[in-house]
Coordinates of C-alpha atoms in Angstrom, one line a residue:
Q85 CA 204.9 50.4 50.5
Q86 CA 201.2 51.0 50.5
K87 CA 201.0 50.1 54.2
L88 CA 203.8 52.4 55.1
Q89 CA 202.2 55.3 53.2
G90 CA 198.9 54.5 54.9
N91 CA 200.5 54.5 58.3
S92 CA 202.3 57.8 57.8
T93 CA 199.1 59.4 56.5
K94 CA 197.3 58.2 59.7
K95 CA 200.0 59.6 61.9
I96 CA 199.8 63.0 60.3
K97 CA 196.0 63.1 60.7
S98 CA 196.1 62.0 64.3
K99 CA 198.7 64.7 65.2
K100 CA 197.1 67.6 63.4
P101 CA 194.2 68.3 65.7
D102 CA 196.4 68.4 68.8
H103 CA 198.8 71.1 67.7
L104 CA 197.8 73.4 70.6
K105 CA 198.1 70.7 73.4
G106 CA 200.2 72.1 76.3
Q107 CA 200.2 75.6 74.8
K108 CA 199.8 78.6 77.1
V109 CA 197.0 80.7 75.8
I110 CA 194.4 83.4 76.5
A111 CA 190.9 82.1 75.7
R112 CA 187.5 83.7 75.7
C113 CA 185.3 83.0 78.6
D114 CA 181.7 82.3 77.5
E115 CA 180.1 83.9 80.6
N116 CA 181.4 87.5 80.0
G117 CA 183.4 87.4 76.7
F118 CA 186.7 88.5 78.2
Y119 CA 189.9 86.5 77.6
F120 CA 191.6 84.7 80.5
P121 CA 195.0 82.9 80.8
G122 CA 195.0 79.2 80.6
V123 CA 196.6 76.1 79.0
V124 CA 195.2 73.9 76.3
K125 CA 194.7 70.4 77.6
K126 CA 193.8 68.9 74.2
C127 CA 192.0 69.6 71.0
V128 CA 188.6 67.9 71.0
S129 CA 188.0 68.7 67.3
P130 CA 189.7 70.7 64.5
T131 CA 187.7 73.7 65.6
H132 CA 187.5 73.3 69.5
A133 CA 190.0 72.8 72.3
L134 CA 189.7 72.0 76.0
V135 CA 191.3 74.9 78.0
S136 CA 192.2 74.7 81.6
F137 CA 191.8 78.3 82.8
R138 CA 194.1 79.7 85.5
Y139 CA 191.1 80.6 87.7
G140 CA 190.1 76.9 87.9
D141 CA 187.5 76.1 85.3
T142 CA 188.1 73.8 82.3
K143 CA 186.0 74.5 79.3
V144 CA 185.8 73.7 75.6
V145 CA 186.5 76.9 73.6
P146 CA 186.4 77.4 69.8
T147 CA 189.9 77.7 68.5
S148 CA 189.0 81.1 66.9
F149 CA 188.7 82.4 70.4
I150 CA 192.1 81.1 71.5
T151 CA 195.3 83.2 71.2
P152 CA 198.7 81.5 72.0
V153 CA 200.9 83.4 74.5
G154 CA 204.3 82.6 76.0
G155 CA 207.3 81.0 74.5
A156 CA 209.0 82.6 71.5
M157 CA 206.1 84.9 70.4
P158 CA 206.5 87.8 68.0
C159 CA 206.4 91.2 69.7
P160 CA 205.9 93.7 66.8
M161 CA 206.2 97.4 67.2
L162 CA 202.9 99.1 68.0
Q163 CA 201.6 102.1 66.3
V164 CA 198.7 104.4 67.1
G165 CA 195.5 102.7 65.7
D166 CA 196.8 99.1 66.3
Y167 CA 194.3 96.6 67.7
V168 CA 195.4 94.8 70.9
F169 CA 194.3 92.7 73.8
A170 CA 195.2 94.7 76.9
K171 CA 196.0 92.8 80.1
I172 CA 194.0 94.1 83.1
V173 CA 195.1 93.1 86.6
I174 CA 192.5 93.2 89.4
P175 CA 193.8 93.3 93.0
K176 CA 192.9 90.0 94.7
G177 CA 191.5 88.8 91.4
F178 CA 192.5 87.1 88.1
D179 CA 194.3 88.8 85.2
F180 CA 192.2 89.0 82.1
Y181 CA 192.4 90.6 78.7
V182 CA 190.1 93.0 76.9
P183 CA 190.2 94.3 73.3
G184 CA 191.4 97.8 72.8
I185 CA 193.0 100.3 70.4
V186 CA 196.4 102.0 70.9
I187 CA 195.7 105.7 71.0
A188 CA 199.1 107.0 72.3
L189 CA 202.7 105.7 72.3
P190 CA 205.1 106.1 75.2
N191 CA 207.0 109.4 75.3
Q192 CA 210.4 108.6 73.7
D193 CA 212.1 111.6 75.4
A194 CA 211.3 110.4 79.0
S195 CA 213.0 107.1 79.5
S196 CA 210.9 106.5 82.6
E197 CA 207.7 106.5 80.7
K198 CA 207.1 103.2 79.0
L199 CA 203.3 103.0 79.0
Y200 CA 201.1 102.8 76.0
T201 CA 197.6 104.5 76.2
V202 CA 194.9 102.0 75.1
L203 CA 191.2 102.8 74.5
K204 CA 189.4 99.8 75.8
C205 CA 186.2 98.5 74.2
N206 CA 184.2 100.2 76.9
N207 CA 185.6 103.6 75.9
R208 CA 187.9 103.9 79.0
R209 CA 191.6 104.5 78.8
E210 CA 194.1 102.2 80.2
F211 CA 197.9 102.7 80.6
C212 CA 199.8 99.5 79.8
P213 CA 203.4 98.4 79.4
R214 CA 204.3 96.7 76.1
S215 CA 204.5 93.3 77.9
A216 CA 200.7 93.6 78.7
L217 CA 199.7 94.1 75.1
I218 CA 199.0 91.5 72.4
K219 CA 198.6 92.8 68.9
I220 CA 195.6 91.4 67.1
S221 CA 193.8 91.9 63.8
Q222 CA 190.9 94.3 63.3
N223 CA 188.6 91.3 62.6
K224 CA 189.6 89.7 65.9
Y225 CA 189.0 93.0 67.7
A226 CA 185.5 93.4 66.2
L227 CA 184.7 89.7 67.0
S228 CA 185.9 90.0 70.5
C229 CA 184.0 93.3 71.2
S230 CA 180.8 91.7 69.9
H231 CA 181.0 88.9 72.4
I232 CA 181.5 91.0 75.6
K233 CA 178.5 90.6 77.7
S234 CA 179.1 92.3 81.1
P235 CA 181.9 93.6 83.3
P236 CA 184.1 90.9 84.9
V237 CA 183.3 89.9 88.4
Q238 CA 185.1 92.2 90.9
E239 CA 185.9 91.4 94.5
D240 CA 183.4 89.7 96.7
P241 CA 181.4 92.5 98.4
K242 CA 181.7 90.6 101.7

């Protein structure tokens, strides 16, 4: 019985660090602080995971800077003042996410208007559909804003 208990304990311990493996995520890029889509390849420690970014790089990222997306994720109603990651799409570039605050809801009277107004961390407004917004906590918003270093790379000037 002791051996069986010992083995089951070891199995639980070995599975716990890899709970994110294969999960679609957005994860912070160290170079600029923005969040980019990717997939967790494996957890390298309880606090860090190896993320394969959609744009090609594979990097170790602290799990506190990883947000799961895709699959059966909650999609709570948004209110004015909620903190979000807003998806930004650059033509001929890669999608990325920036922290922002919802400052206006879609007009309920006009069924064609489905865009939320988001004040991004650089004080610019962005109009986003609900599918491009991920609700986050105030702490995650503040932490994300504090790590943004420079604007993301735009198109090649050539």
